[in-house]
Short mmCIF file of C-alpha atoms and ligand atoms in Angstrom, two decimals:
data_model
loop_
_atom_site.label_atom_id
_atom_site.label_comp_id
_atom_site.label_asym_id
_atom_site.label_seq_id
_atom_site.Cartn_x
_atom_site.Cartn_y
_atom_site.Cartn_z
CA MET B 312 -126.71 136.47 184.91
CA SER B 313 -129.15 133.85 183.66
CA SER B 314 -132.25 133.02 185.65
CA TRP B 315 -131.51 129.36 186.26
CA ASN B 316 -134.21 127.31 187.95
CA SER B 317 -132.81 125.18 190.77
CA ASP B 318 -133.53 121.55 191.65
CA VAL B 319 -135.89 121.11 188.73
CA ASP B 320 -137.92 117.91 188.43
CA LEU B 321 -137.36 116.50 184.91
CA SER B 322 -139.70 113.50 185.34
CA GLY B 323 -141.96 114.89 182.60
CA LYS B 324 -139.02 115.70 180.32
CA ASN B 325 -137.58 112.20 179.76
CA SER B 326 -139.55 109.59 177.84
CA LEU B 327 -138.55 106.78 180.22
CA GLY B 328 -140.43 108.73 182.90
CA PHE B 329 -137.64 108.39 185.47
CA LYS B 330 -137.64 110.64 188.49
CA VAL B 331 -134.74 112.96 187.70
CA THR B 332 -133.65 116.22 189.32
CA ALA B 333 -131.48 118.81 187.58
CA GLU B 334 -129.33 121.01 189.80
CA ARG B 335 -129.94 123.92 187.38
CA TYR B 336 -132.24 124.17 184.37
CA LEU B 337 -132.77 126.86 181.76
CA GLN B 338 -134.75 127.16 178.54
CA VAL B 339 -133.18 129.49 175.97
CA ASP B 340 -134.79 131.07 172.92
CA SER B 341 -132.22 133.70 171.92
CA ILE B 342 -128.54 133.44 171.08
CA GLU B 343 -127.86 136.21 173.58
CA SER B 344 -129.38 134.21 176.45
CA LEU B 345 -127.53 131.10 175.28
CA ARG B 346 -124.21 132.98 175.26
CA ILE B 347 -124.78 134.32 178.79
CA ALA B 348 -125.76 130.90 180.12
CA LEU B 349 -122.75 129.21 178.51
CA TYR B 350 -120.44 131.88 179.94
CA GLU B 351 -121.66 130.94 183.42
CA VAL B 352 -121.37 127.22 182.65
CA GLU B 353 -117.76 127.68 181.57
CA GLN B 354 -116.78 130.06 184.39
CA ASN B 355 -118.09 127.60 186.97
CA ASN B 356 -116.94 124.49 185.15
CA TRP B 357 -120.43 123.00 185.39
CA PRO B 358 -121.13 119.76 183.51
CA LEU B 359 -123.71 120.57 180.80
CA LEU B 360 -126.51 118.58 179.19
CA ILE B 361 -128.40 119.95 176.20
CA LEU B 362 -131.87 118.46 176.58
CA GLY B 363 -134.40 118.09 173.77
CA GLY B 364 -137.47 115.91 174.32
CA GLY B 365 -135.46 113.45 176.43
CA SER B 366 -136.45 110.48 174.23
CA ASN B 367 -132.95 109.20 173.50
CA LEU B 368 -131.50 109.61 176.97
CA VAL B 369 -131.24 107.39 180.03
CA LEU B 370 -130.96 109.88 182.86
CA LYS B 371 -129.63 109.13 186.33
CA ASP B 372 -131.48 110.42 189.44
CA TYR B 373 -129.49 113.63 189.85
CA LEU B 374 -127.93 115.81 187.14
CA PRO B 375 -125.25 118.04 188.64
CA GLY B 376 -124.28 121.29 186.91
CA ALA B 377 -126.57 122.65 184.21
CA VAL B 378 -129.25 121.47 181.81
CA ILE B 379 -130.23 123.73 178.90
CA SER B 380 -133.16 123.26 176.52
CA VAL B 381 -133.13 125.04 173.17
CA ALA B 382 -136.57 126.52 172.50
CA THR B 383 -136.11 128.08 169.03
CA GLN B 384 -139.41 127.92 167.13
CA GLY B 385 -140.63 128.60 163.62
CA VAL B 386 -140.90 126.93 160.22
CA HIS B 387 -139.87 129.13 157.27
CA VAL B 388 -139.70 128.39 153.56
CA LEU B 389 -136.44 129.91 152.29
CA VAL B 390 -136.55 128.67 148.69
CA ASP B 391 -139.50 127.24 146.77
CA ASN B 392 -139.12 126.48 143.09
CA GLU B 393 -139.95 123.65 140.75
CA SER B 394 -136.92 121.56 141.65
CA GLU B 395 -136.76 121.96 145.43
CA ALA B 396 -137.97 123.73 148.55
CA ILE B 397 -135.62 124.62 151.37
CA VAL B 398 -137.31 124.87 154.74
CA GLU B 399 -135.69 126.19 157.92
CA VAL B 400 -137.01 125.02 161.28
CA GLY B 401 -136.18 125.95 164.88
CA ALA B 402 -134.43 123.31 166.99
CA GLY B 403 -137.11 123.56 169.67
CA GLU B 404 -139.95 122.51 167.37
CA ASN B 405 -141.46 119.07 167.94
CA TRP B 406 -140.26 116.68 165.22
CA HIS B 407 -143.57 114.94 164.52
CA GLY B 408 -145.41 118.28 164.47
CA PHE B 409 -142.92 119.53 161.87
CA VAL B 410 -143.40 116.41 159.68
CA GLY B 411 -147.18 116.96 159.85
CA GLN B 412 -146.77 120.64 158.93
CA LEU B 413 -144.71 119.73 155.84
CA LEU B 414 -147.44 117.34 154.76
CA GLN B 415 -149.98 120.16 154.95
CA MET B 416 -147.60 122.39 152.95
CA GLY B 417 -147.27 119.73 150.22
CA LEU B 418 -143.53 119.31 150.77
CA HIS B 419 -142.25 115.75 150.71
CA GLY B 420 -139.42 113.50 151.81
CA LEU B 421 -139.86 113.00 155.55
CA GLU B 422 -143.19 111.08 155.69
CA ASN B 423 -141.50 107.79 156.74
CA LEU B 424 -140.09 109.60 159.80
CA ALA B 425 -143.53 110.49 161.22
CA LEU B 426 -144.21 109.94 164.92
CA ILE B 427 -140.56 109.84 166.01
CA PRO B 428 -140.59 111.57 169.40
CA GLY B 429 -138.35 114.48 170.32
CA ASN B 430 -137.31 117.85 168.96
CA VAL B 431 -135.94 118.95 165.61
CA GLY B 432 -132.61 119.99 167.22
CA ALA B 433 -131.83 116.43 168.30
CA ALA B 434 -132.81 114.80 165.00
CA PRO B 435 -129.42 115.39 163.29
CA VAL B 436 -127.58 114.10 166.38
CA GLN B 437 -128.34 110.47 165.60
CA ASN B 438 -129.44 111.07 162.01
CA ILE B 439 -132.87 109.68 162.90
CA GLY B 440 -134.12 106.95 160.64
CA ALA B 441 -137.10 104.67 160.12
CA TYR B 442 -138.66 102.59 157.35
CA GLY B 443 -135.79 103.06 154.92
CA VAL B 444 -135.47 106.85 155.21
CA GLU B 445 -133.02 108.82 157.33
CA LEU B 446 -132.79 112.53 158.09
CA ALA B 447 -129.65 112.84 155.94
CA ASP B 448 -131.73 112.02 152.83
CA CYS B 449 -133.45 115.43 153.03
CA PHE B 450 -130.91 117.39 155.03
CA HIS B 451 -129.62 120.68 153.61
CA SER B 452 -127.58 122.38 156.38
CA LEU B 453 -127.88 123.65 159.94
CA THR B 454 -126.97 126.54 162.19
CA ALA B 455 -125.29 125.70 165.47
CA TYR B 456 -123.49 127.46 168.27
CA ASP B 457 -119.90 126.21 168.31
CA ARG B 458 -118.69 126.05 171.92
CA LYS B 459 -115.10 125.80 170.71
CA SER B 460 -115.04 129.10 168.79
CA GLY B 461 -117.92 130.82 170.59
CA GLU B 462 -119.51 131.57 167.19
CA LEU B 463 -122.68 130.64 165.33
CA VAL B 464 -121.67 128.39 162.44
CA GLN B 465 -123.38 126.92 159.36
CA LEU B 466 -122.67 123.23 158.80
CA SER B 467 -123.23 121.48 155.48
CA LYS B 468 -124.34 117.88 155.09
CA GLU B 469 -120.73 116.77 154.54
CA GLN B 470 -119.57 118.60 157.66
CA CYS B 471 -122.22 116.81 159.76
CA GLN B 472 -120.63 113.45 158.79
CA PHE B 473 -123.89 111.52 158.91
CA GLY B 474 -123.73 107.75 159.22
CA TYR B 475 -126.15 105.01 160.26
CA ARG B 476 -127.82 106.57 163.36
CA ASP B 477 -124.68 108.67 163.71
CA SER B 478 -123.21 112.13 163.07
CA ILE B 479 -120.36 114.40 164.14
CA PHE B 480 -122.62 115.56 167.00
CA LYS B 481 -122.94 112.04 168.41
CA SER B 482 -119.57 110.39 167.99
CA LYS B 483 -116.78 112.66 166.71
CA GLU B 484 -117.37 115.95 168.54
CA PRO B 485 -120.01 115.33 171.22
CA GLY B 486 -120.88 118.45 173.20
CA ARG B 487 -119.16 120.89 170.82
CA TYR B 488 -122.19 122.13 168.86
CA ILE B 489 -125.57 123.34 170.09
CA ILE B 490 -127.99 122.97 167.19
CA TRP B 491 -130.15 126.08 166.72
CA GLN B 492 -131.90 125.77 163.34
CA VAL B 493 -132.04 122.98 160.77
CA ARG B 494 -132.67 123.32 157.01
CA PHE B 495 -134.19 120.59 154.86
CA SER B 496 -134.27 120.17 151.12
CA LEU B 497 -137.71 118.86 150.14
CA SER B 498 -139.73 118.26 147.03
CA SER B 499 -143.24 119.19 145.94
CA VAL B 500 -143.30 115.88 144.01
CA PHE B 501 -144.00 112.85 146.20
CA GLN B 502 -141.99 109.68 145.58
CA PRO B 503 -142.92 106.95 148.04
CA ASN B 504 -140.16 104.91 149.66
CA LEU B 505 -141.72 101.50 150.35
CA SER B 506 -138.47 99.59 150.67
CA TYR B 507 -139.55 98.21 154.08
CA LYS B 508 -141.73 95.14 153.70
CA GLY B 509 -143.77 96.00 156.81
CA LEU B 510 -144.84 99.34 155.32
CA GLN B 511 -145.60 97.91 151.90
CA GLU B 512 -147.58 95.00 153.40
CA TYR B 513 -149.59 97.31 155.61
CA LEU B 514 -150.59 99.52 152.68
CA SER B 515 -151.54 96.45 150.59
CA SER B 516 -153.56 95.06 153.49
CA ILE B 517 -155.72 98.18 153.50
CA GLY B 518 -156.07 98.12 149.71
CA VAL B 519 -153.75 101.04 148.89
CA ARG B 520 -151.76 100.23 145.73
CA GLU B 521 -150.44 103.65 144.73
CA PRO B 522 -150.05 105.53 148.00
CA ASN B 523 -149.92 109.29 148.18
CA ALA B 524 -147.99 111.16 150.88
CA HIS B 525 -150.95 111.17 153.28
CA ASP B 526 -151.33 107.39 152.90
CA VAL B 527 -147.67 106.77 153.77
CA TYR B 528 -147.69 109.21 156.69
CA LYS B 529 -150.87 107.64 158.08
CA ALA B 530 -149.59 104.09 157.56
CA VAL B 531 -146.31 104.85 159.37
CA CYS B 532 -148.25 106.38 162.29
CA GLU B 533 -150.61 103.40 162.49
CA ILE B 534 -147.87 100.75 162.31
CA ARG B 535 -145.85 102.56 164.96
CA GLN B 536 -148.86 102.95 167.27
CA SER B 537 -149.57 99.21 166.99
CA LYS B 538 -145.97 98.09 167.69
CA LEU B 539 -144.40 100.67 169.97
CA PRO B 540 -145.33 101.85 173.45
CA THR B 541 -146.44 105.50 173.73
CA PRO B 542 -144.00 107.12 176.18
CA SER B 543 -146.76 109.02 178.05
CA GLU B 544 -148.38 105.62 178.80
CA ILE B 545 -145.35 103.32 179.16
CA GLY B 546 -141.93 104.88 179.70
CA ASN B 547 -139.36 103.94 177.05
CA ALA B 548 -136.51 105.32 174.96
CA GLY B 549 -137.34 103.57 171.67
CA SER B 550 -134.83 101.00 170.44
CA PHE B 551 -132.51 100.36 173.35
CA PHE B 552 -129.75 98.70 171.32
CA GLU B 553 -128.30 99.37 167.88
CA ASN B 554 -128.67 96.74 165.17
CA PRO B 555 -125.22 95.11 165.05
CA VAL B 556 -123.46 95.13 161.68
CA VAL B 557 -121.25 92.05 161.32
CA PRO B 558 -118.90 90.65 158.67
CA GLU B 559 -120.45 88.23 156.17
CA ALA B 560 -118.63 85.20 157.67
CA GLU B 561 -120.12 85.89 161.10
CA TYR B 562 -123.58 86.25 159.56
CA HIS B 563 -123.20 82.83 157.87
CA ARG B 564 -121.97 81.27 161.13
CA ILE B 565 -125.08 82.45 163.02
CA LYS B 566 -127.44 81.71 160.11
CA GLN B 567 -126.23 78.10 160.02
CA ASP B 568 -127.27 77.55 163.65
CA TYR B 569 -130.36 79.79 163.44
CA PRO B 570 -131.83 79.65 159.92
CA SER B 571 -134.64 82.08 160.81
CA LEU B 572 -132.12 84.84 161.65
CA VAL B 573 -133.43 88.26 160.55
CA ALA B 574 -130.65 90.16 158.79
CA TYR B 575 -130.15 92.53 155.84
CA PRO B 576 -127.15 93.06 153.55
CA ASP B 577 -125.34 96.20 154.68
CA ARG B 578 -122.10 97.87 153.56
CA GLU B 579 -119.78 95.70 151.45
CA SER B 580 -119.43 92.14 152.84
CA HIS B 581 -121.41 93.00 155.98
CA TYR B 582 -124.86 92.21 157.31
CA LYS B 583 -127.09 94.14 159.68
CA LEU B 584 -128.68 91.81 162.24
CA ALA B 585 -132.08 92.72 163.71
CA ALA B 586 -131.19 93.22 167.39
CA GLY B 587 -134.86 92.77 168.37
CA TRP B 588 -134.83 89.26 166.88
CA LEU B 589 -131.66 88.30 168.81
CA ILE B 590 -133.16 89.53 172.10
CA ASP B 591 -136.45 87.79 171.41
CA GLN B 592 -134.67 84.48 170.61
CA ALA B 593 -132.67 84.81 173.82
CA GLY B 594 -136.02 84.68 175.64
CA TRP B 595 -136.38 88.26 176.85
CA LYS B 596 -139.55 89.47 175.10
CA GLY B 597 -142.14 90.49 177.70
CA HIS B 598 -139.71 89.84 180.58
CA CYS B 599 -140.28 91.93 183.75
CA SER B 600 -137.62 92.74 186.28
CA GLY B 601 -139.22 94.76 189.10
CA SER B 602 -140.51 97.99 187.60
CA VAL B 603 -138.63 97.68 184.33
CA GLY B 604 -138.81 95.17 181.52
CA VAL B 605 -138.78 94.26 177.84
CA TYR B 606 -141.79 95.35 175.78
CA ASP B 607 -144.00 92.41 174.85
CA LYS B 608 -144.60 93.55 171.24
CA GLN B 609 -141.02 94.56 170.37
CA ALA B 610 -138.05 93.08 172.26
CA LEU B 611 -135.75 95.93 171.23
CA VAL B 612 -137.64 98.33 173.49
CA LEU B 613 -136.95 98.37 177.23
CA VAL B 614 -139.71 99.87 179.34
CA ASN B 615 -140.35 101.49 182.68
CA HIS B 616 -143.72 100.24 183.97
CA GLY B 617 -143.68 103.01 186.59
CA GLY B 618 -141.35 103.76 189.49
CA GLY B 619 -138.31 102.24 187.77
CA SER B 620 -134.85 103.75 187.93
CA CYS B 621 -131.85 104.16 185.68
CA THR B 622 -129.88 101.63 187.77
CA GLU B 623 -132.58 98.95 187.39
CA LEU B 624 -132.80 99.53 183.65
CA LEU B 625 -129.04 99.43 183.10
CA ASP B 626 -128.82 96.19 185.14
CA LEU B 627 -131.46 94.63 182.90
CA ALA B 628 -129.69 95.94 179.77
CA LYS B 629 -126.44 94.32 180.95
CA GLU B 630 -128.18 90.97 181.53
CA ILE B 631 -129.62 91.12 177.99
CA GLN B 632 -126.25 92.03 176.48
CA ASP B 633 -124.57 89.13 178.32
CA SER B 634 -127.18 86.60 177.26
CA VAL B 635 -127.11 87.67 173.57
CA LEU B 636 -123.31 87.51 173.61
CA ASP B 637 -123.46 84.07 175.20
CA LYS B 638 -126.05 82.69 172.75
CA PHE B 639 -124.97 84.29 169.45
CA GLY B 640 -121.46 85.65 170.10
CA VAL B 641 -122.78 89.12 169.18
CA SER B 642 -122.14 92.23 171.23
CA LEU B 643 -125.05 94.70 171.54
CA GLN B 644 -124.32 98.42 171.96
CA MET B 645 -126.78 100.76 173.64
CA GLU B 646 -128.40 103.39 171.42
CA PRO B 647 -129.59 106.01 173.96
CA ARG B 648 -127.03 108.10 175.82
CA VAL B 649 -126.63 107.54 179.56
CA TYR B 650 -126.16 110.83 181.47
CA PRO B 651 -124.21 111.58 183.60
CA VAL B 652 -121.75 108.88 182.56
P1 FAD I 412 -132.86 114.05 173.59
O1 FAD I 412 -133.14 112.65 174.02
O2 FAD I 412 -133.28 115.14 174.48
O3 FAD I 412 -131.31 114.19 173.27
C1 FAD I 412 -130.64 113.23 172.49
C2 FAD I 412 -129.20 113.70 172.29
O4 FAD I 412 -129.18 114.87 171.49
C3 FAD I 412 -128.50 114.08 173.60
O5 FAD I 412 -127.14 113.74 173.49
C4 FAD I 412 -128.66 115.59 173.66
O6 FAD I 412 -127.65 116.22 174.43
C5 FAD I 412 -128.54 115.95 172.19
N1 FAD I 412 -129.27 117.18 171.82
C6 FAD I 412 -130.58 117.45 172.00
N2 FAD I 412 -130.90 118.65 171.49
C7 FAD I 412 -129.75 119.16 170.98
C8 FAD I 412 -129.42 120.38 170.33
N3 FAD I 412 -130.32 121.35 170.09
N4 FAD I 412 -128.11 120.58 169.96
C9 FAD I 412 -127.16 119.62 170.19
N5 FAD I 412 -127.42 118.46 170.80
C10 FAD I 412 -128.71 118.22 171.19
N6 FAD I 412 -134.98 107.32 166.77
C11 FAD I 412 -134.81 107.04 165.45
O7 FAD I 412 -133.75 107.34 164.89
N7 FAD I 412 -135.79 106.43 164.74
C12 FAD I 412 -136.97 106.07 165.27
O8 FAD I 412 -137.82 105.53 164.59
C13 FAD I 412 -137.18 106.33 166.66
N8 FAD I 412 -138.32 105.96 167.27
C14 FAD I 412 -138.48 106.18 168.61
C15 FAD I 412 -139.68 105.76 169.21
C16 FAD I 412 -139.88 105.97 170.56
C17 FAD I 412 -141.18 105.51 171.20
C18 FAD I 412 -138.89 106.63 171.33
C19 FAD I 412 -139.12 106.89 172.79
C20 FAD I 412 -137.70 107.03 170.75
C21 FAD I 412 -137.48 106.81 169.37
N9 FAD I 412 -136.30 107.21 168.72
C22 FAD I 412 -136.13 106.97 167.38
C23 FAD I 412 -135.23 107.87 169.48
C24 FAD I 412 -135.44 109.40 169.64
O9 FAD I 412 -136.80 109.74 169.54
C25 FAD I 412 -134.67 110.22 168.61
O10 FAD I 412 -133.30 109.97 168.71
C26 FAD I 412 -134.90 111.74 168.78
O11 FAD I 412 -134.29 112.44 167.73
C27 FAD I 412 -134.39 112.28 170.12
O12 FAD I 412 -134.89 113.60 170.24
P2 FAD I 412 -134.99 114.34 171.65
O13 FAD I 412 -135.35 115.75 171.38
O14 FAD I 412 -135.87 113.58 172.56
O15 FAD I 412 -133.47 114.26 172.12
P1 NAP I 413 -139.10 96.11 161.72
O1 NAP I 413 -139.81 96.71 160.56
O2 NAP I 413 -139.74 95.01 162.50
O3 NAP I 413 -137.66 95.62 161.24
C1 NAP I 413 -136.75 95.03 162.16
C2 NAP I 413 -135.36 95.53 161.83
O4 NAP I 413 -135.05 95.09 160.52
C3 NAP I 413 -135.28 97.02 161.85
O5 NAP I 413 -134.47 97.39 162.90
C4 NAP I 413 -134.77 97.43 160.49
O6 NAP I 413 -133.52 98.12 160.52
C5 NAP I 413 -134.50 96.14 159.76
N1 NAP I 413 -135.17 96.16 158.43
C6 NAP I 413 -136.47 95.88 158.15
N2 NAP I 413 -136.68 95.95 156.81
C7 NAP I 413 -135.50 96.29 156.25
C8 NAP I 413 -135.07 96.51 154.91
N3 NAP I 413 -135.90 96.38 153.87
N4 NAP I 413 -133.78 96.87 154.71
C9 NAP I 413 -132.92 97.00 155.73
N5 NAP I 413 -133.26 96.80 157.02
C10 NAP I 413 -134.53 96.43 157.28
O7 NAP I 413 -138.67 97.27 162.72
P2 NAP I 413 -139.50 98.05 163.82
O8 NAP I 413 -138.92 97.77 165.14
O9 NAP I 413 -140.98 97.88 163.62
O10 NAP I 413 -139.13 99.57 163.45
C11 NAP I 413 -139.56 100.12 162.24
C12 NAP I 413 -138.62 101.25 161.86
O11 NAP I 413 -138.67 102.27 162.85
C13 NAP I 413 -137.16 100.82 161.75
O12 NAP I 413 -136.57 101.49 160.68
C14 NAP I 413 -136.56 101.25 163.06
O13 NAP I 413 -135.19 101.62 162.97
C15 NAP I 413 -137.39 102.49 163.41
N6 NAP I 413 -137.49 102.65 164.87
C16 NAP I 413 -136.39 103.15 165.52
C17 NAP I 413 -136.42 103.34 166.89
C18 NAP I 413 -135.25 103.95 167.62
O14 NAP I 413 -135.39 104.31 168.77
N7 NAP I 413 -134.11 104.09 167.00
C19 NAP I 413 -137.56 103.00 167.62
C20 NAP I 413 -138.64 102.47 166.92
C21 NAP I 413 -138.60 102.29 165.54
P3 NAP I 413 -133.37 99.70 160.82
O15 NAP I 413 -133.63 99.85 162.27
O16 NAP I 413 -131.95 99.95 160.43
O17 NAP I 413 -134.34 100.43 159.97
#
């Protein structure tokens, strides 16, 4: 029998800062304790949420069934030679802490992903990305518990089916795998990725022409701190909507009416529209609706000013979706997962 904690307050474990109670909660740090807990979950048919840092979730007031957090720790170098280093990290490690540790170790590739909240175990779920880099760029493989077979499995990059903010864990087989350890393929040679204008401009503005890894890491942290709300101060779940990818003809239709449209060429004959720009143009930036609202420095981020609830936030999200659809004919999809559905 696992020692579940009952009626646990998860207010401090979701970045929106909602008052949420879990019927049962357990932190696991060994496969044996995970197996025992899952046996009970299955025997009792409890709904199950695997919770990381709670920064990509919109949680309702009460979570029936079970909530499990994976607490595996540790950063280990498995291979280190001239061409690459393979590093294995526990799913329970904090993502930003891990990126900082790699910097100290002189291993490169993930600098542009600094300051993304949450745990390492959740990072492959939506193939986290920022400033032109995504997790898949440095991903080697992972170890996960497969609830279907009851076995620990190793999944390669191909098996994870990474896409734009997507993976097998998010869309194809949600709930099947519990990620335990993740391995990254890194390099001791730093090659900056400055494909995002904002990052390049920031570095130029502070007089850095040939940035090293520390410069890029620091710049990403500073830009993010200036544009995004810190969850411990203002509750939020990062970007609330995905950037819609539309066919070229639709892009031209919108661009004709709105020449300042912010968009980037995407896969063949498609464009990625900046969802934040659409929401801003629809007049929502800085809007407040009771305790929730739209962040005044980045319209893609919905915030909880304190005391807000999931219902209030989802009502606001629906109003935004309707108004963007009405104005631009574009449908916005939510990025964070609402739980329970
Ligand atoms: P959670 O929110 O706890 O969980 C997310 C999903 O992963 C859930 O479905 C959960 O069940 C599942 N999950 C968690 N752990 C495991 C596990 N061990 N095994 C299997 N499934 C698991 N995202 C980006 O991509 N880029 C950004 O730049 C970015 N910036 C952000 C900035 C802010 C201020 C905030 C609040 C969020 C941002 N995000 C960003 C979103 C979020 O931080 C990431 O998606 C992050 O990886 C979520 O990690 P988490 O541990 O908080 O996951
Ligand atoms: P930004 O730099 O103001 O850019 C606005 C949007 O334009 C972004 O969503 C980005 O798409 C896209 N973009 C900018 N330059 C691009 C380029 N050269 N090529 C292709 N697309 C480009 O964005 P921001 O809000 O300050 O965020 C900065 C980065 O952090 C972005 O990559 C963003 O995804 C990431 N971020 C993500 C979250 C989240 O919760 N998912 C939260 C905060 C920040 P992409 O989003 O596809 O990169």
